[in-house]
Short mmCIF file of C-alpha atoms in Angstrom, two decimals:
data_model
loop_
_atom_site.label_atom_id
_atom_site.label_comp_id
_atom_site.label_asym_id
_atom_site.label_seq_id
_atom_site.Cartn_x
_atom_site.Cartn_y
_atom_site.Cartn_z
CA ASP A 603 12.20 89.44 28.12
CA ALA A 604 9.73 89.67 31.17
CA SER A 605 6.78 89.02 28.89
CA LEU A 606 8.42 86.01 26.99
CA ARG A 607 8.46 84.03 30.53
CA ARG A 608 5.30 85.22 31.23
CA LEU A 609 3.79 83.93 27.76
CA GLN A 610 6.09 80.59 28.39
CA THR A 611 7.81 81.22 24.92
CA GLN A 612 11.51 82.01 23.50
CA SER A 613 9.77 83.96 20.72
CA ILE A 614 6.81 85.91 19.07
CA ASP A 615 5.85 85.29 15.96
CA LEU A 616 4.35 88.35 14.84
CA PHE A 617 4.50 91.43 17.00
CA TYR A 618 1.67 94.29 16.79
CA VAL A 619 2.29 97.99 17.58
CA HIS A 620 -1.33 99.11 18.51
CA MET A 621 -2.95 102.62 18.20
CA TRP A 622 -0.28 105.24 17.10
CA ASP A 623 -0.19 107.99 19.81
CA HIS A 624 1.99 110.38 17.75
CA THR A 625 4.53 110.89 20.21
CA VAL A 626 6.89 107.87 19.62
CA ASN A 627 9.74 109.00 17.67
CA PRO A 628 9.58 106.45 14.50
CA THR A 629 13.45 105.99 14.02
CA ARG A 630 13.61 104.80 17.56
CA LEU A 631 10.69 102.66 17.35
CA MET A 632 12.16 100.91 14.33
CA ARG A 633 15.29 100.49 15.72
CA TRP A 634 14.01 99.03 18.82
CA LEU A 635 11.48 96.85 17.11
CA ASP A 636 14.37 95.35 14.71
CA ASP A 637 16.78 94.72 17.99
CA LEU A 638 13.63 92.43 18.81
CA VAL A 639 13.69 90.67 15.83
CA ARG A 640 17.71 90.51 15.57
CA ASP A 641 17.62 89.19 19.00
CA GLY A 642 15.49 86.33 17.81
CA LYS A 643 12.53 87.37 20.25
CA VAL A 644 10.17 88.53 17.53
CA TYR A 645 9.72 87.16 13.92
CA HIS A 646 7.59 89.62 12.17
CA LEU A 647 6.40 92.98 12.99
CA GLY A 648 2.75 94.44 12.62
CA ILE A 649 0.96 97.73 13.29
CA SER A 650 -2.56 98.24 13.85
CA ASN A 651 -5.16 101.39 13.76
CA THR A 652 -2.56 103.76 12.86
CA PRO A 653 -2.05 106.32 9.83
CA MET A 654 -1.12 105.18 6.69
CA TRP A 655 1.58 107.91 6.37
CA VAL A 656 3.09 106.74 9.65
CA VAL A 657 3.27 103.30 8.43
CA ALA A 658 5.02 104.57 4.98
CA GLU A 659 7.57 106.47 7.33
CA CYS A 660 8.54 103.80 9.34
CA ASN A 661 8.76 101.55 6.89
CA ALA A 662 11.10 103.77 4.75
CA ILE A 663 13.23 104.45 7.84
CA ALA A 664 13.69 100.58 8.17
CA GLU A 665 13.95 99.90 4.37
CA ALA A 666 17.28 102.83 4.25
CA ARG A 667 19.00 101.74 7.23
CA GLY A 668 18.49 97.89 6.86
CA TRP A 669 16.02 97.03 9.50
CA THR A 670 12.94 94.97 9.87
CA PRO A 671 9.95 96.59 8.33
CA PHE A 672 6.38 96.39 9.35
CA THR A 673 4.87 93.17 7.65
CA ALA A 674 1.16 93.47 8.56
CA MET A 675 -0.99 95.99 9.08
CA GLU A 676 -4.32 95.88 11.05
CA TYR A 677 -7.24 97.80 10.27
CA LYS A 678 -11.42 98.18 10.62
CA TYR A 679 -12.77 96.75 7.41
CA SER A 680 -16.35 95.56 6.53
CA ILE A 681 -18.92 96.12 3.68
CA LEU A 682 -20.32 98.98 6.15
CA ASP A 683 -16.75 100.37 6.54
CA ARG A 684 -14.51 100.87 3.25
CA THR A 685 -12.33 103.47 3.97
CA ILE A 686 -9.06 101.61 3.97
CA GLU A 687 -9.51 101.08 0.32
CA ARG A 688 -8.47 104.86 -0.33
CA ASP A 689 -4.76 103.86 0.37
CA ILE A 690 -4.02 101.46 3.02
CA LEU A 691 -5.13 98.22 0.44
CA GLN A 692 -3.35 99.80 -2.19
CA TYR A 693 -0.22 100.25 0.00
CA GLY A 694 -0.13 96.89 1.19
CA GLN A 695 -0.48 95.06 -1.94
CA THR A 696 2.31 97.42 -3.57
CA HIS A 697 4.63 97.09 -1.02
CA ASN A 698 3.95 93.40 0.27
CA VAL A 699 2.66 94.03 3.45
CA ALA A 700 -0.16 91.89 4.78
CA VAL A 701 -3.50 93.57 5.61
CA VAL A 702 -5.55 92.22 8.53
CA ASN A 703 -8.66 92.99 9.35
CA TRP A 704 -11.21 93.81 12.34
CA ASP A 705 -14.91 94.27 12.91
CA CYS A 706 -15.83 92.50 9.27
CA LEU A 707 -19.30 92.20 10.93
CA GLY A 708 -19.78 95.82 11.76
CA GLY A 709 -19.75 95.44 15.21
CA GLY A 710 -22.40 92.47 15.03
CA THR A 711 -24.92 94.52 12.26
CA LEU A 712 -23.76 92.26 9.35
CA THR A 713 -25.27 89.31 11.54
CA GLY A 714 -28.50 90.55 10.46
CA LYS A 715 -30.08 91.07 13.87
CA TYR A 716 -30.19 94.53 13.77
CA ARG A 717 -32.61 95.53 11.29
CA ARG A 718 -35.71 98.31 10.30
CA GLY A 719 -38.80 97.53 12.53
CA VAL A 720 -36.70 95.48 15.26
CA ASP A 721 -37.77 96.90 18.73
CA VAL A 722 -35.01 98.66 20.34
CA SER A 723 -36.06 98.09 23.88
CA GLU A 724 -35.25 94.29 22.48
CA ILE A 725 -31.68 95.00 21.91
CA ASN A 726 -28.77 94.52 24.14
CA PRO A 727 -28.17 98.02 26.30
CA THR A 728 -24.63 97.34 25.36
CA THR A 729 -25.19 97.24 21.51
CA ARG A 730 -28.09 99.51 21.14
CA SER A 731 -26.40 102.59 20.58
CA LYS A 732 -24.90 100.72 17.19
CA PHE A 733 -28.79 100.21 16.06
CA ILE A 734 -29.56 103.65 16.86
CA ASN A 735 -27.00 105.03 14.85
CA MET A 736 -27.15 102.92 11.68
CA THR A 737 -28.28 104.98 8.31
CA ASP A 738 -30.24 104.19 5.75
CA ARG A 739 -27.05 103.25 3.82
CA ASP A 740 -26.27 100.75 6.22
CA HIS A 741 -29.87 99.80 6.91
CA GLY A 742 -29.52 98.74 2.76
CA ILE A 743 -26.25 96.84 3.01
CA VAL A 744 -27.71 94.76 5.60
CA ASP A 745 -30.99 94.38 3.40
CA VAL A 746 -28.91 92.93 0.77
CA VAL A 747 -26.18 90.74 2.89
CA VAL A 748 -29.56 89.26 4.73
CA ASP A 749 -31.17 88.52 1.37
CA VAL A 750 -27.72 87.33 -0.38
CA ALA A 751 -27.64 84.97 2.46
CA LYS A 752 -31.14 83.47 2.14
CA GLU A 753 -30.79 83.25 -1.58
CA ILE A 754 -27.37 80.92 -1.38
CA GLY A 755 -28.83 79.03 2.18
CA CYS A 756 -26.42 80.39 4.66
CA GLU A 757 -26.35 83.05 7.49
CA PRO A 758 -25.75 86.53 6.92
CA VAL A 759 -22.53 86.36 8.94
CA HIS A 760 -20.93 84.25 6.17
CA VAL A 761 -21.62 86.82 3.45
CA ALA A 762 -20.16 89.28 5.41
CA ILE A 763 -17.05 87.51 6.15
CA CYS A 764 -17.04 86.00 2.66
CA TRP A 765 -17.06 89.50 1.26
CA THR A 766 -14.56 90.48 3.17
CA MET A 767 -12.18 87.47 2.45
CA MET A 768 -12.77 88.21 -1.16
CA GLN A 769 -11.63 91.93 -1.61
CA PRO A 770 -8.09 92.08 -2.90
CA GLY A 771 -5.08 92.59 -0.46
#
């Protein structure tokens, strides 16, 4: 209630549980979240950066007890990091749970500013480690994204975002 007052609103459209800490009891969590929905304080539930088995367990508990399940999941996803394709995207499609991504530009890597041959000293110190840790695979992907952008007359950032948006799920 205090949070809603601070936000100067009566309800929240999408409430996220962020970063699973492995200490929360899933049944208690889903009961508490369902109470928020039933009280009209929250309309939809999301969960972010949580192992898929936890999301599945929580939603199974909610379904079995007639409570509100998670309807959105948020994970890191880009053409550089496609890990969620193994199980998360399929779960989302099968169970009608929206998948929202973050980091679709790979920490700025897919903007095209981190290319082979760039002088490391010219890169902002806060993002320098991203460039230094790029693999040959990463550089190859960035090269393709930059080439495609040139070919179709846009910026690499547009190609990276478009690629992400075109993926199923």
